[in-house]
Short mmCIF file of C-alpha atoms and ligand atoms in Angstrom, two decimals:
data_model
loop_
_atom_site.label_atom_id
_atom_site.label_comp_id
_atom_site.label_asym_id
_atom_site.label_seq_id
_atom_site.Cartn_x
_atom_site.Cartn_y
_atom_site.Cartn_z
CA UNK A 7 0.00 0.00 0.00
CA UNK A 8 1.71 3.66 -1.19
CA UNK A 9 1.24 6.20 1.25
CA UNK A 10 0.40 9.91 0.48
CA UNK A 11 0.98 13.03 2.89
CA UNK A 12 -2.92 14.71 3.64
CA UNK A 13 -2.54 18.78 2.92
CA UNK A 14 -0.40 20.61 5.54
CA UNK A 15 -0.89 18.42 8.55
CA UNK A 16 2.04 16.10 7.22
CA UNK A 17 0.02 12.80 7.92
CA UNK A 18 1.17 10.34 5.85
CA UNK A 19 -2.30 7.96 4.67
CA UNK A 20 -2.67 5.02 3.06
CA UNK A 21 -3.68 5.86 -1.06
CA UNK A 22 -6.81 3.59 -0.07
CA UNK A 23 -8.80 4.49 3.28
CA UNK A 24 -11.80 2.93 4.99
CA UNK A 25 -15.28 4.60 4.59
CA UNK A 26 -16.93 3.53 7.69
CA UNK A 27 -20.54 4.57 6.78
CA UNK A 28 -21.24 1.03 6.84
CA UNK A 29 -20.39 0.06 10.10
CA UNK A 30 -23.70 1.96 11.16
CA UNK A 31 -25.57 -0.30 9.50
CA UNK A 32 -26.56 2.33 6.92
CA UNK A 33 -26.22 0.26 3.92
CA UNK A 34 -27.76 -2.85 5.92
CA UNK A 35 -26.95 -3.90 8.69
CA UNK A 36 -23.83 -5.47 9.73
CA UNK A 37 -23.08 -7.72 12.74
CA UNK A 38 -20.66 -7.33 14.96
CA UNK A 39 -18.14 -9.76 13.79
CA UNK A 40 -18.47 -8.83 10.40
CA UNK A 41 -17.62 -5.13 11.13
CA UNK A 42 -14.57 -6.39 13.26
CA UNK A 43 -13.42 -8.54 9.72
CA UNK A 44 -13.83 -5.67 7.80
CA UNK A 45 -11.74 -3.58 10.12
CA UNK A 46 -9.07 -6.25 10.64
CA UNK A 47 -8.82 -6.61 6.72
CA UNK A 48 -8.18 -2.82 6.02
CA UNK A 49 -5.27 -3.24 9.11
CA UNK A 50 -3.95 -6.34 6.99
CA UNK A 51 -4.14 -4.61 3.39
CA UNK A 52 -1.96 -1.81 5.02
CA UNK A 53 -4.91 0.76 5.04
CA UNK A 54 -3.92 3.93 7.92
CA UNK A 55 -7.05 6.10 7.20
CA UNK A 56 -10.79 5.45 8.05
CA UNK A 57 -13.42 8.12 7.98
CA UNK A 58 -16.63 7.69 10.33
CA UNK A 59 -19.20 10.79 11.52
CA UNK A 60 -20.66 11.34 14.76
CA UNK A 61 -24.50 10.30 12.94
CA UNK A 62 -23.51 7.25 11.34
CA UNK A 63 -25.72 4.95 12.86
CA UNK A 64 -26.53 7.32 15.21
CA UNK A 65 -22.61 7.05 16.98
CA UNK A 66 -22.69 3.10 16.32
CA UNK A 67 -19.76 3.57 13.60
CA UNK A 68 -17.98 5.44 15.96
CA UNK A 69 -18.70 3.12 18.67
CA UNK A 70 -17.92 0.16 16.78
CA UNK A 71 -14.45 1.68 15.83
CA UNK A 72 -13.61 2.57 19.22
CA UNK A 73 -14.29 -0.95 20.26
CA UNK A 74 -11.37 -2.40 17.46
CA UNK A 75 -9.26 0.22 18.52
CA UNK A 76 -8.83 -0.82 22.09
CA UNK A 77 -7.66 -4.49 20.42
CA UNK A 78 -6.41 -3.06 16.82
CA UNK A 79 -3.08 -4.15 15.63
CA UNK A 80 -2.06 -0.97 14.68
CA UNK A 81 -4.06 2.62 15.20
CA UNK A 82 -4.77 4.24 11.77
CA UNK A 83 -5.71 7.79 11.62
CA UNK A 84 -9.70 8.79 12.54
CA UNK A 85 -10.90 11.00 10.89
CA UNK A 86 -14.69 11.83 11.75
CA UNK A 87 -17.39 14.35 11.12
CA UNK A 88 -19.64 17.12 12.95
CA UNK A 89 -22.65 19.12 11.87
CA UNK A 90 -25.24 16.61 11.09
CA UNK A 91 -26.37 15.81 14.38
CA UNK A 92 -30.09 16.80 14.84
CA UNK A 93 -28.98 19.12 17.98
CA UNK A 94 -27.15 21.19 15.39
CA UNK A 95 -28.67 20.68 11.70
CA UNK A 96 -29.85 22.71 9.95
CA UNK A 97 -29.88 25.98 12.30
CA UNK A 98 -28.77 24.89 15.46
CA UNK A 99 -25.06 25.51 15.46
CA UNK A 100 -23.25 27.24 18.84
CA UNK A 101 -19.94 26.89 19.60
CA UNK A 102 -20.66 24.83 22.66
CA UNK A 103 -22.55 22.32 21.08
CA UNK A 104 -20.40 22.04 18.57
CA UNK A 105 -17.59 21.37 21.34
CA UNK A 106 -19.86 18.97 22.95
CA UNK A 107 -20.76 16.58 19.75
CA UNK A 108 -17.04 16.59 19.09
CA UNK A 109 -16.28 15.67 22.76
CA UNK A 110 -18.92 12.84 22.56
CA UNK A 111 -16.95 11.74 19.51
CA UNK A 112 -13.56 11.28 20.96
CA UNK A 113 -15.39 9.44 23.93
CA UNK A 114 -16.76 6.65 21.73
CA UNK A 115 -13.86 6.24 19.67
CA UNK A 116 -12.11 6.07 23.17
CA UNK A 117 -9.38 8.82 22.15
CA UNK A 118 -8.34 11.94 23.88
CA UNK A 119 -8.13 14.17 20.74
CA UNK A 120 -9.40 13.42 17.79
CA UNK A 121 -7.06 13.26 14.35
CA UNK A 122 -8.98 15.02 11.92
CA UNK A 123 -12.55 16.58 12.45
CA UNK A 124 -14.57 17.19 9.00
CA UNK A 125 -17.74 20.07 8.98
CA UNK A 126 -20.39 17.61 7.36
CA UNK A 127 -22.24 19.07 4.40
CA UNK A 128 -23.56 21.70 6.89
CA UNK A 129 -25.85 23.94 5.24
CA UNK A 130 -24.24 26.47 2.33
CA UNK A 131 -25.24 29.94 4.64
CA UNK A 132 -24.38 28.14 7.96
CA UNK A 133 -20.58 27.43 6.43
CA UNK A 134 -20.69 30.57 4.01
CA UNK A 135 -21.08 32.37 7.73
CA UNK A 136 -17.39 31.49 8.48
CA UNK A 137 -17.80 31.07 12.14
CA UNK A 138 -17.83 27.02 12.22
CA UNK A 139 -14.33 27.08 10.39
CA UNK A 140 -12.98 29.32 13.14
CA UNK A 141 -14.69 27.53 16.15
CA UNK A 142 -12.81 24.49 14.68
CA UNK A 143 -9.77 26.56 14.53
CA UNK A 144 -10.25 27.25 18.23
CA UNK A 145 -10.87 23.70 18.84
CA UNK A 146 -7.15 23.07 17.28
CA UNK A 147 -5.64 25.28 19.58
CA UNK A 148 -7.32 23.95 22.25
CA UNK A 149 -5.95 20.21 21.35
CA UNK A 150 -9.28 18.67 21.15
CA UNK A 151 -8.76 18.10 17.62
CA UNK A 152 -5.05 17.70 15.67
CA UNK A 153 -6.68 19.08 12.18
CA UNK A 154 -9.75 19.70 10.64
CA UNK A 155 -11.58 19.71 7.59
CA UNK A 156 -14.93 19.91 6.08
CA UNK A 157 -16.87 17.56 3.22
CA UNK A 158 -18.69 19.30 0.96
CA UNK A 159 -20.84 18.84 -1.50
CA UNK A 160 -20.24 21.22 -4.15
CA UNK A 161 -17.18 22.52 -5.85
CA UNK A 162 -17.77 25.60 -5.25
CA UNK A 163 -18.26 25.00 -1.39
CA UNK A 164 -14.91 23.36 -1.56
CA UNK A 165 -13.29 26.10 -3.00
CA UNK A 166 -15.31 28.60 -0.53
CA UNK A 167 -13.27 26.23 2.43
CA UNK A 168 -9.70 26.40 0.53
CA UNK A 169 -9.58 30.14 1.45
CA UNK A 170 -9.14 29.09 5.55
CA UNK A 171 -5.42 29.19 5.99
CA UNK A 172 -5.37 25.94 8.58
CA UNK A 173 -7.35 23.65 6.60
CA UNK A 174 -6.03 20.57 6.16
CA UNK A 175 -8.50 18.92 4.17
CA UNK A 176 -11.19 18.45 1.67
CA UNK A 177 -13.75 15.77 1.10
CA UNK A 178 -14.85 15.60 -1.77
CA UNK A 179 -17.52 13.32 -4.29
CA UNK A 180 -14.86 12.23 -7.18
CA UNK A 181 -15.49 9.45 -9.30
CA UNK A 182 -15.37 8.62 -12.97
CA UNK A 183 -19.25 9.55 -13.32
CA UNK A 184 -17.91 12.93 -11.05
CA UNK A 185 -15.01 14.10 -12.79
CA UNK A 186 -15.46 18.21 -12.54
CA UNK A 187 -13.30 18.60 -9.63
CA UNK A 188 -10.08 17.94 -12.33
CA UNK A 189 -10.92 21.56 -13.84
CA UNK A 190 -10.12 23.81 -11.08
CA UNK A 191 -10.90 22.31 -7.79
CA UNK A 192 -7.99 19.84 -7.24
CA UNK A 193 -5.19 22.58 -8.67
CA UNK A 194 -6.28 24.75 -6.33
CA UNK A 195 -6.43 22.41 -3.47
CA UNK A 196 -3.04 21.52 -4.40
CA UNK A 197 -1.72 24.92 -4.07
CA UNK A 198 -3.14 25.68 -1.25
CA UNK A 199 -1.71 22.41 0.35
CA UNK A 200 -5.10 20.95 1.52
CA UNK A 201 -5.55 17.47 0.77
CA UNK A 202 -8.31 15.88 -0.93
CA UNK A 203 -10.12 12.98 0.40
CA UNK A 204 -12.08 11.17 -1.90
CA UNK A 205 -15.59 9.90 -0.50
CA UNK A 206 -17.96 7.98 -3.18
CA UNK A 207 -15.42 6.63 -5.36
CA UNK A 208 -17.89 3.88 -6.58
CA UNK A 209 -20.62 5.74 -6.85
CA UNK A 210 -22.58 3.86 -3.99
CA UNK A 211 -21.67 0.90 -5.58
CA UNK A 212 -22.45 1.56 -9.23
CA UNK A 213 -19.14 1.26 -10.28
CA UNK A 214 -17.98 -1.56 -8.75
CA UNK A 215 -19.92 -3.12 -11.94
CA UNK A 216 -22.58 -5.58 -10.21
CA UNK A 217 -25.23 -3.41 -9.65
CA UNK A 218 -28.40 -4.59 -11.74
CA UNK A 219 -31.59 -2.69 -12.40
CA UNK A 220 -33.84 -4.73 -10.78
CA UNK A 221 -31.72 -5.03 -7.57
CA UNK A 222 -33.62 -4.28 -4.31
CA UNK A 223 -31.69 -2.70 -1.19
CA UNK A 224 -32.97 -3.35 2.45
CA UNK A 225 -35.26 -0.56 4.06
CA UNK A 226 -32.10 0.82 6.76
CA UNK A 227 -29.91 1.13 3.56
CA UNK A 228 -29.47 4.68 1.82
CA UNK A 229 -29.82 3.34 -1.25
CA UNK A 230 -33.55 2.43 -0.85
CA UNK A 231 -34.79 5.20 1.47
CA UNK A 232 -32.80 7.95 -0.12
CA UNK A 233 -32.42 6.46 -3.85
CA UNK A 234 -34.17 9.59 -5.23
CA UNK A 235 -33.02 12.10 -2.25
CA UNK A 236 -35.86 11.62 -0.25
CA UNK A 237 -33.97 12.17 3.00
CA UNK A 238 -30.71 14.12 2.31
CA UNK A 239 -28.65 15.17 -0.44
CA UNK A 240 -29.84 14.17 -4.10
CA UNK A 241 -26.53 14.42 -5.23
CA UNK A 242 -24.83 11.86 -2.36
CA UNK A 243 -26.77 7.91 -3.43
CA UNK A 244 -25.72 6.65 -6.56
CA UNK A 245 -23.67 10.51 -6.78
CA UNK A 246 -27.18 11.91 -8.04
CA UNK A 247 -27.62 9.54 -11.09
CA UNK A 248 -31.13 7.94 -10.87
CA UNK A 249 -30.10 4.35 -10.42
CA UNK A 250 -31.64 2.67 -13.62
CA UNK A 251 -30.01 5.35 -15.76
CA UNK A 252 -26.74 4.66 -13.42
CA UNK A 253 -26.61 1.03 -13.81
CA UNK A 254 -27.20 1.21 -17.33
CA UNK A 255 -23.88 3.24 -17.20
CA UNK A 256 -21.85 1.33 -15.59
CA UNK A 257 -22.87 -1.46 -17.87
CA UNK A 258 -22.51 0.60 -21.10
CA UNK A 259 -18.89 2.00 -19.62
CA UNK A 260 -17.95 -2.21 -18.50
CA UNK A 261 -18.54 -2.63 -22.37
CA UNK A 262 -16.92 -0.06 -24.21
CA UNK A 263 -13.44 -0.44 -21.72
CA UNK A 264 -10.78 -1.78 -23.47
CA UNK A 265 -8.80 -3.11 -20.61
CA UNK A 266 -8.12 -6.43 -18.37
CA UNK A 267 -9.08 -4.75 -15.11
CA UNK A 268 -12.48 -5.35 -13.70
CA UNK A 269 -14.56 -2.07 -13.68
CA UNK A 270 -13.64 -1.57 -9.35
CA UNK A 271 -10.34 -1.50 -10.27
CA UNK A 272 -10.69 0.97 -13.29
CA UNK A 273 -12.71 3.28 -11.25
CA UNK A 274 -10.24 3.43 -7.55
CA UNK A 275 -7.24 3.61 -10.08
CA UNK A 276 -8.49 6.86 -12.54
CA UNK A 277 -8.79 8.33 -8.75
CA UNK A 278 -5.18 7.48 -8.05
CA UNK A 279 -3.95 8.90 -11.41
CA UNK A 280 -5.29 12.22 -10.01
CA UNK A 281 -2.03 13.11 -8.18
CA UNK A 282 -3.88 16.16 -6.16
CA UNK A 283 -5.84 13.35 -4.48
CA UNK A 284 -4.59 12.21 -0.48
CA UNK A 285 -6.75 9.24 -0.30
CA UNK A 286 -9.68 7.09 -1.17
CA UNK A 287 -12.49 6.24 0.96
CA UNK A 288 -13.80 3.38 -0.54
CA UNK A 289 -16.76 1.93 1.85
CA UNK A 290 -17.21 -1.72 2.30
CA UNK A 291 -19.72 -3.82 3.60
CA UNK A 292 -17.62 -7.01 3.11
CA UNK A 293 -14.12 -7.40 4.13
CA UNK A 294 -13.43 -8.73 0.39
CA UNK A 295 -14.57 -5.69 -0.99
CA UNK A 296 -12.14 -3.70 1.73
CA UNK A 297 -8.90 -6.22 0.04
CA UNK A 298 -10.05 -6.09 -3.51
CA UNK A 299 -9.94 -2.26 -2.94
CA UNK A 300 -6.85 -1.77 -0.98
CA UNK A 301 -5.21 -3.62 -3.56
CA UNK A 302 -5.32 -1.08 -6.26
CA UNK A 303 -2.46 1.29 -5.15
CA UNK A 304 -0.03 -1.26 -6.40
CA UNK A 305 -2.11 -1.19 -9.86
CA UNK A 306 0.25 0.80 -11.94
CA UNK A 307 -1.44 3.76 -13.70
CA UNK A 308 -4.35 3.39 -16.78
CA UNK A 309 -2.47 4.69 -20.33
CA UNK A 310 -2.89 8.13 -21.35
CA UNK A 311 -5.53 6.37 -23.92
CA UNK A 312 -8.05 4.97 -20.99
CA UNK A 313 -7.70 8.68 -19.21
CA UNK A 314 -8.85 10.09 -22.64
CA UNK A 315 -11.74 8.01 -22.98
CA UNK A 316 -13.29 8.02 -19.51
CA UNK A 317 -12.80 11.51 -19.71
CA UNK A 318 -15.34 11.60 -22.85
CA UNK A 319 -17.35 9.01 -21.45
CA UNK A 320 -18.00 11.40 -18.57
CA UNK A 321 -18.75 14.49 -20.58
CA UNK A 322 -20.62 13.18 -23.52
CA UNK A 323 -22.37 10.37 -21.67
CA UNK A 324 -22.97 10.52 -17.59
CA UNK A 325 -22.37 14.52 -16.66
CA UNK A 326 -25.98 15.59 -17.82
CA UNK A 327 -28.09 12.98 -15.70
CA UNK A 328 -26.54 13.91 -12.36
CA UNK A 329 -29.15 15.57 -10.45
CA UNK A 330 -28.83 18.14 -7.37
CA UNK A 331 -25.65 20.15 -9.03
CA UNK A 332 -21.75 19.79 -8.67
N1 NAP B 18 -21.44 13.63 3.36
C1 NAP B 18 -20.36 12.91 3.60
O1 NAP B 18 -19.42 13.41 4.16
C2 NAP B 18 -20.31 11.50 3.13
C3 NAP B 18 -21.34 11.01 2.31
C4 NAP B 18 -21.21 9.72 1.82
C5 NAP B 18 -20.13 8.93 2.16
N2 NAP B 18 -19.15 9.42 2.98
C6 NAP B 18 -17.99 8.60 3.36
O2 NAP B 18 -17.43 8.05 2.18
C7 NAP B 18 -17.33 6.63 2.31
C8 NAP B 18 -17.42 6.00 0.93
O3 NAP B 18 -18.64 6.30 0.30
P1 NAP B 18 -19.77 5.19 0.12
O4 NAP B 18 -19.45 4.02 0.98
O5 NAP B 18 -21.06 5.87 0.32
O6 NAP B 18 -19.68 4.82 -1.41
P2 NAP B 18 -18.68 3.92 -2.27
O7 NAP B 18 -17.40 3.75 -1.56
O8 NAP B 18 -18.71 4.51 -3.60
O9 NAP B 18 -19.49 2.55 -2.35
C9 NAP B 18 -19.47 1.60 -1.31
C10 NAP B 18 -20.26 0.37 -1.73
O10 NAP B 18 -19.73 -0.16 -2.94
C11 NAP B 18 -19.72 -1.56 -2.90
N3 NAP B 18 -18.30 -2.01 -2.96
C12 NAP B 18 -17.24 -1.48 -2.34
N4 NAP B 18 -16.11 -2.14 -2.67
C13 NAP B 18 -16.48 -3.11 -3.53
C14 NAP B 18 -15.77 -4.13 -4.22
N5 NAP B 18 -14.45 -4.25 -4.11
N6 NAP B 18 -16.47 -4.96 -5.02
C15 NAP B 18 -17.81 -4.84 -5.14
N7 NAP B 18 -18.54 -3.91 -4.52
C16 NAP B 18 -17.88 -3.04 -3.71
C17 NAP B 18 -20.38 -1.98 -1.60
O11 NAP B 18 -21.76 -2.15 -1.90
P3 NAP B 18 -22.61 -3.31 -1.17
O12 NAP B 18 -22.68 -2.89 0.25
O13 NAP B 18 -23.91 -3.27 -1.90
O14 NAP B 18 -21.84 -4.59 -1.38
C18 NAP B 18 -20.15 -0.75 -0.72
O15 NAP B 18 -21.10 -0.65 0.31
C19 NAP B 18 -18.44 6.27 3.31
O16 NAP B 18 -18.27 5.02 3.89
C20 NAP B 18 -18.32 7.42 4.28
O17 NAP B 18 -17.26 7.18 5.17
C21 NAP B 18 -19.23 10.70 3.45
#
């Protein structure tokens, strides 16, 4: 597993992470021991970065990480999110409660600061206010957090964030049916030395190629309750495509590839070639899925022929159905 440094903290991460938005049961549910294999097998693929959030499961990610942690081989980097929390979201956000959901963070993942604190999607005016970037400044100087971040949903949010001078990071949906942020959004991440953290990079499962049209997801999973953006963001399940339209993709995109690589591996390696981007949180509901991933940093880069094509593919083909904006 390469390693890449995140932004200006200097933390070195594994080119593949851990999304942990399955280990609260969000994309069904998960027992224990399979969430302790899945976290075992991104220790034993070398992965050193997994990203949870205070309302995954309601804490039960977070729980369930802090759990490992207290047995884990080795202790990756945490990085977690605030600002969903229904004491906060949409208009509820004070400094001190703020202070207290990140508190309540470090105490289920059992640490005493936490690595890397993210702003989650909070709402466009509530982050365009610039006062939850400096509380989390504040919370950095304090040493409840060692960096902090936000994850955004649009570019231009992300580029609205790259203007705080102690960012450290950005995370961002990127994917080969995403590819926008290329234009301007990862140079300018890049000089500003804030890394870029790549959440979605199989478009809820789309691209890992398996996904069929007439495939039904349990009723706790995302991907049934929020398929059309029925309960948050349109643009986060499936990364806004309406699924038949998005599996038809996929398929289409399997087809026209000229490669040996299974479709997984084409779509975590065009992330890789990006060299503005930190690391990759690919989720997992299988520990499998968490080796097949890991194992595409030592996958040596797609030809200058593949980059061309997906590129068009993306433009001409996938950029128009995306619904809810970039
Ligand atoms: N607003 C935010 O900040 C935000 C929003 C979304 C996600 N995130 C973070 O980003 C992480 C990644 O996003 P995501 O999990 O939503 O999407 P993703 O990584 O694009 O897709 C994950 C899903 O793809 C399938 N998959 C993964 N690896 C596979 C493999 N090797 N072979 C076959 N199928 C595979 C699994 O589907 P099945 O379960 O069906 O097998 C898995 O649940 C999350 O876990 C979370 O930490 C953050």
């Amino acid at each position: 597993m390469r390693t890449r440094t995140l932004g200006r903290s200097g933390f070195e991460v594994s080119e593949i992470g851990l999304g942990c938005w399955q280990l609260g049961n969000d994309f069904g549910a998960l027992t224990e021991q399979q969430s302790t294999e899945i976290l075992n097998a991104s220790t034993e693929a070398g992965i050193q970065f997994l990203d949870t959030a205070d309302v995954y499961g309601g804490g039960l990610s977070e729980e369930r990480l802090g759990k490992w942690l207290k047995h884990a081989a080795q202790r990756p980097l945490i990085a977690t999110k605030v600002g969903r929390d229904g004491n906060l979201y949409p208009d509820g956000y004070t400094r001190e409660k703020v202070k207290a959901n990140i508190a309540g963070s470090a105490k289920r993942l059992g640490v005493e600061a936490l690595d890397l604190v993210q702003l989650h999607c909070v709402p466009e005016n509530v982050l365009y206010d610039g006062d939850l970037l400096s509380w989390m400044e504040d919370f950095q100087q304090e040493g409840l957090i060692r960096a902090f971040g936000a994850s955004v949903e649009m570019i231009d949010q992300a580029l609205f964030c790259l203007k705080h001078p102690k960012l450290t990071s950005l995370q961002i949906l990127f994917n080969v049916f995403r590819q926008d942020a290329c234009e301007s959004l990862l140079p300018a991440a890049d000089a500003a030395d804030v890394g870029i953290i790549v959440r979605l990079p199989l478009a809820s499962g789309l691209l890992s190629g398996k996904m069929r049209k007439d495939q039904q997801f349990e009723a706790g999973d995302h991907r049934h309750y929020n398929r059309d953006g029925a309960a948050f963001h349109v643009g986060e399940t499936f990364n806004g495509l309406p699924f038949e339209t998005g599996v038809a993709l996929a398929e289409q995109l399997q087809d026209e590839l000229d490669t040996s690589l299974t479709l997984q591996q084409v779509a975590l390696r065009w992330i890789l070639d990006q060299p503005q981007v930190s690391t990759i949180i690919a989720g997992a509901s299988r520990a499998e899925q968490v080796r097949a991933n890991a194992a595409v940093s030592d996958l040596p880069a797609l030809g200058e022929e593949q980059h061309v094509f997906l590129r068009d593919f993306y433009y001409t083909q996938v950029r128009e159905h995306i619904r809810g904006g970039i």
